[in-house]
Amino acid sequence: MIIGIYPRKSVYRDNSESIKVQVKLCKEYAKIVYKGQQIEFRIYGKDEGFSGKNTKRPSFQELMRDVQSNKLDVVMVYRLDRISRNVTEFSAMYDIMHAHNVTFLSVKESFDTSTPIGRTVMYILAAFSQFERESTSERVADNMLSLGTSGKWTGGKLPAGMTSIRKVVDGKEHSFLLVDKERISLVKMLYSMYLDGYTMTGLERYCRDHGIRTESNKFLSTSQIHCILSNPVYCTNEPEAYYYFKEHGHSLPDISLFDGKHGLISYGRTKQSGSERRIVNDVFSVAVGIHEPVISAHDWITVQNRFGENKFFRSNKYEVGILKGILKCGCGARMDIRTYVKNGIQFSYYYCARMAREGKKVCNTGYTKVLDIDDAFLNKLLQIKYNPGMINIRKSELEYIDVNSLSKELHTVEQSIENLTTALAANTESSAASYIIKQIEKLDKNKRKLEESLCAAEYNNQIAQNEKEAKNIIYDYICCLLDSFDSMSYREKNELVKKTVKQCVFDNDGLHIIF
């Protein structure tokens, strides 16, 4: 009896049962339910901290793969909401288990899924779990919104040059932002230099050249600089700021609070993604904090307006480079296009974005004519047109495996086990019983290996078939691009190349196409 135990620690409650406790309770429950049987446990316990709102959890995915590979007899959880808190996804999960004859058990609820009433109870409990999760999420979101719109710090990574303090307000302790006098100078410098005409890339290069790093000892990137320059937290709460944010549709407190004595705080503007925060909403809530202002409203708004000017200036003025958005440098950075006109003649070059930011000491690719790289790309496609075998999607070509021979071998082993089991039943008291048992155990191990080989072969064949179909599609795209090249617009060419090619890499050895 192979039992897969799935424990998960709640992301909402610190006092929920630990992974270790859940596993222990599941094992004890299994030994009661399957008393007298030989049990093997497999633990899928790497999802601590993952939310149960969806199925994108590493250990859960591993568990379901093993269910579909017929490696488990039972799936056990301490409580139903540990494995799923969404009725639709739970139903799909249970259907898969049922199709593969896998029993589902929950220690806490103790329902019997072999009966109609047991399955009904299970689905009702799953519905309540989803309702509880959604209600908890709404309460957390409402509470955070309430804190944010009242000027309190809702937590997360602190803005550059800021620190936080705890203060008691209306009998409750809350966090508020404060300006860090020693570290705010970097923020002021970036605003000043940007207003003086520096570009984002120029600021990044300046910081790198002068050894200016973040608090985590990393060089500032353009995205981090943009996040600093666009953050309302540094803006003074002057009436000019109020009307700016009102014009852009943001939620605001009463204008009487905009007295020019404090900085602002925003809520719902960014979202944590890995180690960095990303701006995800154009419209958000703005409140007045208790911290000192850093940048005047006039200068802060001027910076925001300059972002718009730069965006307009950087729009595609020249339609050149069919590999735009696809071409990468050998160092791993993307390759951009620089175009200028001299004496009525247009010159366009691909260049490494990293080289442009950090200098030739990190990448010496230089500037290469767009026509040279585009021609090299089209010549490679022409070679592929007349020799489709040159299309390589994977590093090693997968070949079809004959699953019929594996299936026949597996059937033979299963038949042998069945025959030996019948013989054992008739000779339980015989001296041959121990020999028969050893033979069954040996065949059972072989059976498991064959089952794994068969599963891997079926997966291999599926990938090989998909690869073959993908190659045919890519070949059709290549032929379409080459045959209709002269009649297609620049945008059509670029879009078709993006559909055909994953990326191209340009280095000292030439151009390498990756499908």
XYZ file of C-alpha atoms in Angstrom:
515
model
C 0.000 0.000 0.000
C 1.733 3.182 -1.225
C 0.325 6.302 0.427
C 1.154 9.815 -0.742
C 0.891 12.343 2.096
C 0.364 15.983 1.087
C 0.924 18.531 3.903
C 0.840 22.325 3.430
C 1.329 25.196 5.881
C -1.245 27.972 5.650
C -0.083 31.334 4.312
C -2.715 33.122 6.414
C -2.366 31.527 9.853
C 0.861 31.236 11.808
C -0.857 28.893 14.267
C -1.922 26.323 11.657
C -0.521 22.820 11.951
C 3.116 22.484 10.900
C 4.220 20.236 8.037
C 5.834 17.845 10.518
C 2.677 17.581 12.643
C 0.441 16.998 9.585
C 2.705 14.182 8.334
C 2.772 12.568 11.797
C -1.041 12.660 12.143
C -1.520 11.262 8.620
C 0.840 8.357 9.299
C -0.905 7.514 12.573
C -4.319 7.648 10.866
C -3.103 5.442 7.990
C -1.835 2.783 10.394
C -5.297 2.648 11.946
C -7.220 2.537 8.638
C -4.872 0.041 6.994
C -3.987 -1.964 10.087
C -2.123 -5.168 9.279
C -1.122 -4.051 5.781
C 2.391 -3.225 4.616
C 2.534 0.548 4.054
C 5.030 2.738 2.189
C 4.741 6.509 2.667
C 5.749 9.150 0.131
C 5.791 12.734 1.428
C 5.024 15.686 -0.871
C 5.852 18.446 1.597
C 7.671 21.227 -0.240
C 4.694 23.586 -0.628
C 5.059 25.446 2.674
C 4.075 29.075 2.117
C 2.223 28.373 -1.152
C -1.414 29.422 -1.245
C -4.120 26.805 -1.700
C -6.073 29.088 -4.044
C -4.694 27.349 -7.144
C -2.795 24.222 -8.179
C 0.486 25.896 -9.217
C 2.438 24.295 -6.365
C 5.588 22.195 -6.976
C 4.807 19.298 -4.634
C 1.147 19.219 -5.654
C 2.157 18.961 -9.323
C 4.574 16.131 -8.429
C 1.818 14.352 -6.481
C -0.616 14.491 -9.417
C 2.057 13.261 -11.838
C 2.573 10.227 -9.610
C -1.196 9.670 -9.434
C -1.416 9.699 -13.233
C 1.592 7.363 -13.450
C -0.215 4.877 -11.164
C 2.507 5.107 -8.518
C 0.103 5.698 -5.593
C -2.760 3.753 -4.010
C -3.894 6.464 -1.590
C -3.578 10.245 -1.308
C -3.901 11.489 2.267
C -4.161 14.971 3.779
C -4.615 16.166 7.329
C -7.441 18.491 6.308
C -9.237 18.991 2.990
C -8.236 22.644 2.570
C -4.536 21.662 2.694
C -4.759 20.251 -0.836
C -7.358 22.552 -2.421
C -9.527 25.547 -1.622
C -11.214 25.800 -4.997
C -14.215 23.601 -5.766
C -13.672 23.431 -9.533
C -9.999 22.511 -9.254
C -10.711 20.054 -6.429
C -13.346 18.324 -8.555
C -10.904 17.977 -11.476
C -8.228 16.657 -9.101
C -10.559 14.076 -7.566
C -11.751 12.923 -11.005
C -8.125 12.159 -11.940
C -7.607 10.218 -8.699
C -10.823 8.280 -9.234
C -9.836 7.429 -12.839
C -6.537 5.972 -11.587
C -8.176 4.046 -8.704
C -6.506 6.214 -6.066
C -8.340 6.557 -2.759
C -8.516 10.048 -1.219
C -8.523 10.369 2.580
C -8.696 13.332 4.954
C -7.772 12.812 8.613
C -9.762 15.715 10.047
C -13.026 15.219 8.143
C -12.905 11.373 8.005
C -15.320 11.047 5.054
C -15.631 7.881 2.998
C -15.348 8.650 -0.735
C -16.516 5.143 -1.633
C -20.137 6.144 -0.825
C -22.352 8.803 -2.509
C -22.974 10.616 0.811
C -19.228 10.630 1.519
C -18.463 12.222 -1.848
C -21.256 14.779 -1.330
C -19.850 15.754 2.082
C -16.396 16.070 0.518
C -17.605 18.539 -2.118
C -19.574 20.558 0.453
C -16.438 20.867 2.600
C -14.407 21.900 -0.467
C -16.960 24.641 -1.179
C -16.708 25.934 2.395
C -12.888 25.925 2.126
C -13.077 28.080 -1.006
C -15.536 30.453 0.682
C -13.261 30.768 3.737
C -10.195 31.487 1.564
C -11.990 34.155 -0.483
C -13.442 35.773 2.647
C -10.000 35.841 4.313
C -8.406 37.337 1.187
C -11.080 40.037 1.030
C -10.618 40.901 4.722
C -6.841 41.145 4.286
C -7.222 43.332 1.161
C -9.814 45.607 2.837
C -7.605 46.001 5.911
C -4.540 46.832 3.790
C -6.545 49.354 1.756
C -7.796 50.981 4.962
C -4.236 51.291 6.283
C -2.847 52.560 2.968
C -5.489 55.239 2.398
C -4.970 56.563 5.940
C -1.247 57.155 5.322
C 0.055 54.137 7.218
C 2.811 51.889 5.840
C 1.309 48.543 4.798
C 4.631 46.714 4.772
C 6.902 45.194 2.134
C 10.213 46.450 0.801
C 10.940 49.979 2.002
C 11.365 52.724 -0.620
C 14.982 53.825 -1.213
C 16.144 56.317 1.420
C 13.271 55.472 3.762
C 12.892 53.675 7.070
C 9.823 52.874 9.178
C 8.714 53.388 12.786
C 5.888 52.050 14.948
C 3.428 54.554 16.454
C 0.281 54.135 18.537
C -2.775 55.731 16.886
C -6.257 55.412 18.414
C -4.998 52.764 20.807
C -3.434 50.583 18.068
C 0.175 50.343 16.960
C 0.835 50.974 13.248
C 3.854 51.417 10.946
C 4.703 54.737 9.300
C 7.435 55.782 6.886
C 10.249 58.166 7.829
C 13.002 59.738 5.713
C 16.451 58.299 6.452
C 18.652 61.401 6.556
C 21.818 59.452 5.688
C 20.463 57.520 2.688
C 18.030 59.948 1.055
C 20.869 61.791 -0.744
C 20.946 59.150 -3.526
C 17.250 59.717 -4.270
C 17.721 63.486 -4.406
C 20.742 63.070 -6.692
C 18.801 60.897 -9.158
C 15.939 63.407 -9.356
C 18.355 66.307 -9.813
C 20.385 64.589 -12.549
C 17.260 63.464 -14.417
C 15.924 67.016 -14.357
C 19.312 68.190 -15.681
C 18.901 66.034 -18.786
C 20.311 62.604 -17.913
C 18.490 59.637 -19.451
C 17.629 56.452 -17.541
C 20.486 54.634 -19.241
C 22.783 57.573 -18.512
C 21.872 57.469 -14.808
C 22.474 53.711 -14.686
C 25.898 54.112 -16.303
C 26.792 57.044 -14.005
C 25.964 54.996 -10.896
C 27.978 52.048 -12.190
C 30.988 54.191 -13.136
C 30.994 55.877 -9.714
C 30.444 52.703 -7.685
C 26.990 53.718 -6.461
C 25.137 50.615 -5.313
C 21.871 49.631 -3.663
C 21.657 48.640 -0.002
C 22.001 45.002 -1.109
C 25.354 45.966 -2.735
C 24.072 45.670 -6.320
C 24.293 48.208 -9.125
C 21.136 50.170 -9.825
C 19.217 49.065 -12.937
C 17.101 51.332 -15.137
C 13.923 49.661 -13.796
C 14.967 50.410 -10.185
C 15.787 54.010 -11.096
C 12.412 54.390 -12.820
C 10.687 52.987 -9.723
C 12.406 55.629 -7.548
C 11.702 58.511 -9.939
C 8.011 57.584 -10.294
C 7.270 56.859 -6.623
C 4.807 59.393 -5.086
C 6.355 58.768 -1.647
C 8.989 61.457 -2.349
C 6.491 64.079 -3.586
C 5.463 66.994 -1.330
C 1.759 67.149 -0.423
C 1.215 70.512 -2.111
C -2.063 71.498 -3.855
C -0.256 71.152 -7.217
C 0.255 67.451 -6.454
C -3.411 67.048 -5.475
C -4.653 68.395 -8.811
C -2.084 66.298 -10.731
C -3.244 63.049 -9.124
C -6.921 64.038 -9.376
C -6.511 64.699 -13.116
C -5.041 61.191 -13.529
C -7.987 59.532 -11.750
C -6.325 58.484 -8.473
C -8.212 58.153 -5.166
C -7.352 61.067 -2.854
C -8.177 62.431 0.636
C -9.580 65.940 1.086
C -7.520 68.790 -0.455
C -7.310 70.461 2.973
C -4.689 67.830 3.919
C -2.347 69.040 1.141
C -0.508 71.694 3.161
C 3.033 71.183 1.806
C 4.427 69.802 5.075
C 4.554 66.049 4.416
C 5.304 63.429 1.813
C 2.722 61.204 0.137
C 2.132 57.458 0.274
C 0.460 55.291 -2.372
C -1.396 51.985 -2.129
C -2.158 49.488 -4.910
C 0.466 50.896 -7.286
C 3.073 48.125 -7.186
C 3.330 44.373 -6.605
C 6.228 42.350 -5.239
C 7.784 40.089 -7.899
C 10.743 38.083 -6.597
C 13.253 40.506 -5.089
C 11.856 43.566 -6.907
C 8.591 45.486 -6.979
C 6.859 46.094 -10.304
C 4.399 48.866 -11.164
C 1.176 47.026 -12.026
C -1.567 49.687 -11.803
C -1.877 53.048 -13.543
C -4.614 54.137 -11.112
C -4.063 53.789 -7.355
C -4.827 55.398 -3.988
C -2.797 58.362 -2.719
C -2.719 59.460 0.943
C -0.697 61.860 3.077
C 2.014 60.268 5.233
C 3.751 61.600 8.336
C 7.241 61.685 6.762
C 9.024 64.840 5.576
C 8.775 65.720 1.867
C 11.809 64.978 -0.324
C 11.048 66.482 -3.755
C 8.839 69.503 -4.450
C 5.540 68.758 -6.199
C 6.641 70.888 -9.182
C 9.889 68.922 -9.703
C 8.221 65.554 -9.120
C 5.517 66.322 -11.710
C 8.146 67.610 -14.149
C 9.931 64.259 -13.902
C 6.674 62.371 -14.606
C 5.978 64.562 -17.636
C 9.479 63.927 -18.937
C 8.789 60.181 -18.814
C 5.985 60.820 -21.295
C 8.244 62.883 -23.567
C 10.909 60.169 -23.597
C 8.326 57.535 -24.417
C 7.149 59.565 -27.403
C 10.713 60.295 -28.510
C 11.653 56.607 -28.339
C 8.750 55.378 -30.466
C 9.611 53.511 -33.649
C 10.641 56.287 -36.015
C 12.446 53.966 -38.409
C 11.052 50.625 -39.513
C 14.304 48.682 -39.757
C 15.609 45.387 -38.391
C 13.346 42.374 -38.893
C 15.041 40.792 -35.844
C 13.994 43.583 -33.488
C 12.840 42.101 -30.190
C 14.387 38.715 -31.026
C 18.114 39.319 -31.508
C 20.361 38.790 -28.483
C 24.044 39.384 -27.950
C 26.411 36.534 -27.130
C 26.703 38.005 -23.606
C 22.981 37.373 -23.066
C 21.727 40.962 -23.325
C 19.214 42.075 -25.937
C 20.426 43.887 -29.054
C 18.762 47.212 -29.822
C 18.822 49.271 -33.024
C 20.372 52.715 -33.453
C 19.517 54.723 -36.570
C 20.752 58.101 -37.802
C 20.676 60.002 -41.074
C 23.763 61.687 -42.541
C 23.814 63.554 -45.864
C 20.417 62.092 -46.668
C 21.632 58.518 -46.147
C 20.165 56.354 -43.380
C 22.500 54.208 -41.274
C 21.135 51.526 -38.915
C 23.104 49.311 -36.526
C 22.369 46.513 -34.072
C 24.179 47.001 -30.752
C 24.315 45.298 -27.358
C 22.183 47.078 -24.734
C 24.547 45.934 -21.990
C 27.552 47.365 -23.837
C 25.682 50.679 -24.170
C 24.988 50.772 -20.419
C 28.173 49.332 -18.942
C 30.797 49.973 -21.605
C 33.047 47.820 -23.787
C 34.857 46.417 -20.759
C 31.910 44.044 -20.192
C 31.000 43.397 -23.858
C 32.964 44.328 -26.974
C 30.391 43.319 -29.597
C 30.401 46.825 -31.059
C 27.970 48.037 -33.713
C 26.963 45.825 -36.667
C 24.972 46.978 -39.703
C 21.341 45.898 -39.596
C 21.488 44.819 -43.254
C 24.459 42.515 -42.606
C 22.733 40.623 -39.774
C 19.326 40.561 -41.492
C 20.913 39.188 -44.701
C 22.774 36.508 -42.710
C 19.472 35.550 -41.049
C 17.600 35.279 -44.363
C 20.425 33.233 -45.906
C 20.180 30.736 -43.029
C 16.415 30.492 -43.540
C 16.995 29.894 -47.252
C 19.323 26.997 -46.396
C 16.655 25.558 -44.103
C 14.003 25.875 -46.831
C 15.971 23.498 -49.051
C 17.080 21.331 -46.113
C 14.274 21.118 -43.488
C 16.367 18.696 -41.423
C 18.383 21.719 -40.218
C 15.496 22.703 -37.917
C 16.555 21.559 -34.459
C 14.191 22.405 -31.610
C 15.873 20.272 -28.962
C 19.551 19.641 -28.292
C 19.082 15.900 -28.759
C 16.623 14.435 -31.252
C 14.020 12.201 -29.639
C 13.007 9.031 -31.455
C 9.809 7.053 -31.073
C 10.015 4.137 -28.653
C 8.067 0.948 -29.328
C 5.667 0.898 -26.384
C 3.963 -2.289 -27.646
C 6.958 -4.466 -26.736
C 7.096 -2.869 -23.271
C 3.342 -3.434 -22.833
C 3.664 -7.102 -23.861
C 6.564 -7.618 -21.462
C 4.595 -5.951 -18.658
C 1.576 -8.160 -19.417
C 3.781 -11.272 -19.272
C 5.170 -10.257 -15.860
C 1.668 -9.511 -14.530
C 0.459 -12.912 -15.759
C 3.395 -14.610 -14.037
C 2.610 -12.809 -10.773
C -1.038 -13.872 -11.062
C -0.044 -17.509 -11.677
C 2.375 -17.509 -8.742
C -0.260 -15.902 -6.491
C -2.688 -18.692 -7.413
C 0.036 -21.278 -6.686
C 0.771 -19.609 -3.327
C -2.892 -19.773 -2.311
C -2.829 -23.517 -2.910
C 0.481 -24.086 -1.103
C 0.361 -21.771 1.913
C 1.512 -24.561 4.222
C 4.047 -25.976 1.776
C 7.816 -25.462 2.016
C 7.611 -23.981 -1.489
C 5.602 -20.993 -0.166
C 8.692 -18.968 0.785
C 10.230 -19.602 -2.649
C 7.010 -18.498 -4.383
C 6.873 -15.320 -2.282
C 10.462 -14.450 -3.227
C 9.636 -14.966 -6.895
C 6.554 -12.728 -6.592
C 8.603 -9.986 -4.901
C 11.248 -10.207 -7.627
C 8.631 -10.037 -10.386
C 6.875 -7.164 -8.587
C 10.070 -5.087 -8.633
C 10.466 -5.840 -12.327
C 6.828 -4.874 -12.867
C 7.357 -1.470 -11.245
C 10.421 -0.810 -13.414
C 8.490 -1.755 -16.542
C 5.594 0.528 -15.516
C 8.018 3.430 -15.061
C 9.707 2.663 -18.419
C 6.336 2.491 -20.150
C 5.251 5.825 -18.633
C 8.550 7.459 -19.664
C 8.257 5.991 -23.186
C 4.726 7.336 -23.640
C 5.877 10.768 -22.448
C 8.908 10.578 -24.770
C 6.688 9.702 -27.753
C 4.346 12.560 -26.967
C 7.252 15.049 -26.947
C 8.664 13.566 -30.157
C 5.263 13.871 -31.858
C 4.852 17.457 -30.667
C 8.365 18.251 -31.876
C 7.586 16.832 -35.318
C 4.402 18.933 -35.553
C 6.273 22.033 -34.347
C 8.950 21.532 -37.017
C 6.299 21.374 -39.749
C 4.718 24.633 -38.517
C 8.106 26.387 -38.336
C 8.989 25.195 -41.851
C 5.678 26.576 -43.208
C 6.386 29.951 -41.549
C 9.886 30.047 -43.074
C 8.553 29.349 -46.568
C 5.827 31.984 -46.153
C 8.381 34.619 -45.043
C 10.798 33.920 -47.898
C 8.162 33.576 -50.628
C 6.244 36.739 -49.671
C 9.128 38.850 -48.322
C 8.995 41.608 -50.960
C 5.237 42.112 -50.664
C 5.102 42.163 -46.840
C 5.238 45.288 -44.671
C 7.947 45.715 -42.041
C 5.545 44.917 -39.203
C 4.308 41.765 -40.968
C 7.894 40.563 -41.442
C 8.802 41.247 -37.809
C 5.667 39.517 -36.472
C 6.205 36.464 -38.686
C 9.842 36.208 -37.566
C 8.679 36.336 -33.920
C 6.280 33.457 -34.605
C 8.968 31.438 -36.367
C 12.029 31.987 -34.182
C 12.380 31.894 -30.409
C 15.516 34.067 -30.556
C 18.697 34.707 -32.514
C 22.089 35.057 -30.864
C 24.842 37.123 -32.487
C 28.448 36.683 -31.335
C 31.979 36.502 -32.746
C 31.124 33.162 -34.391
C 28.214 34.629 -36.328
C 24.437 34.220 -36.069
C 22.779 31.322 -34.235
C 19.039 30.681 -34.680
C 17.061 29.106 -31.824
C 13.587 27.773 -32.656
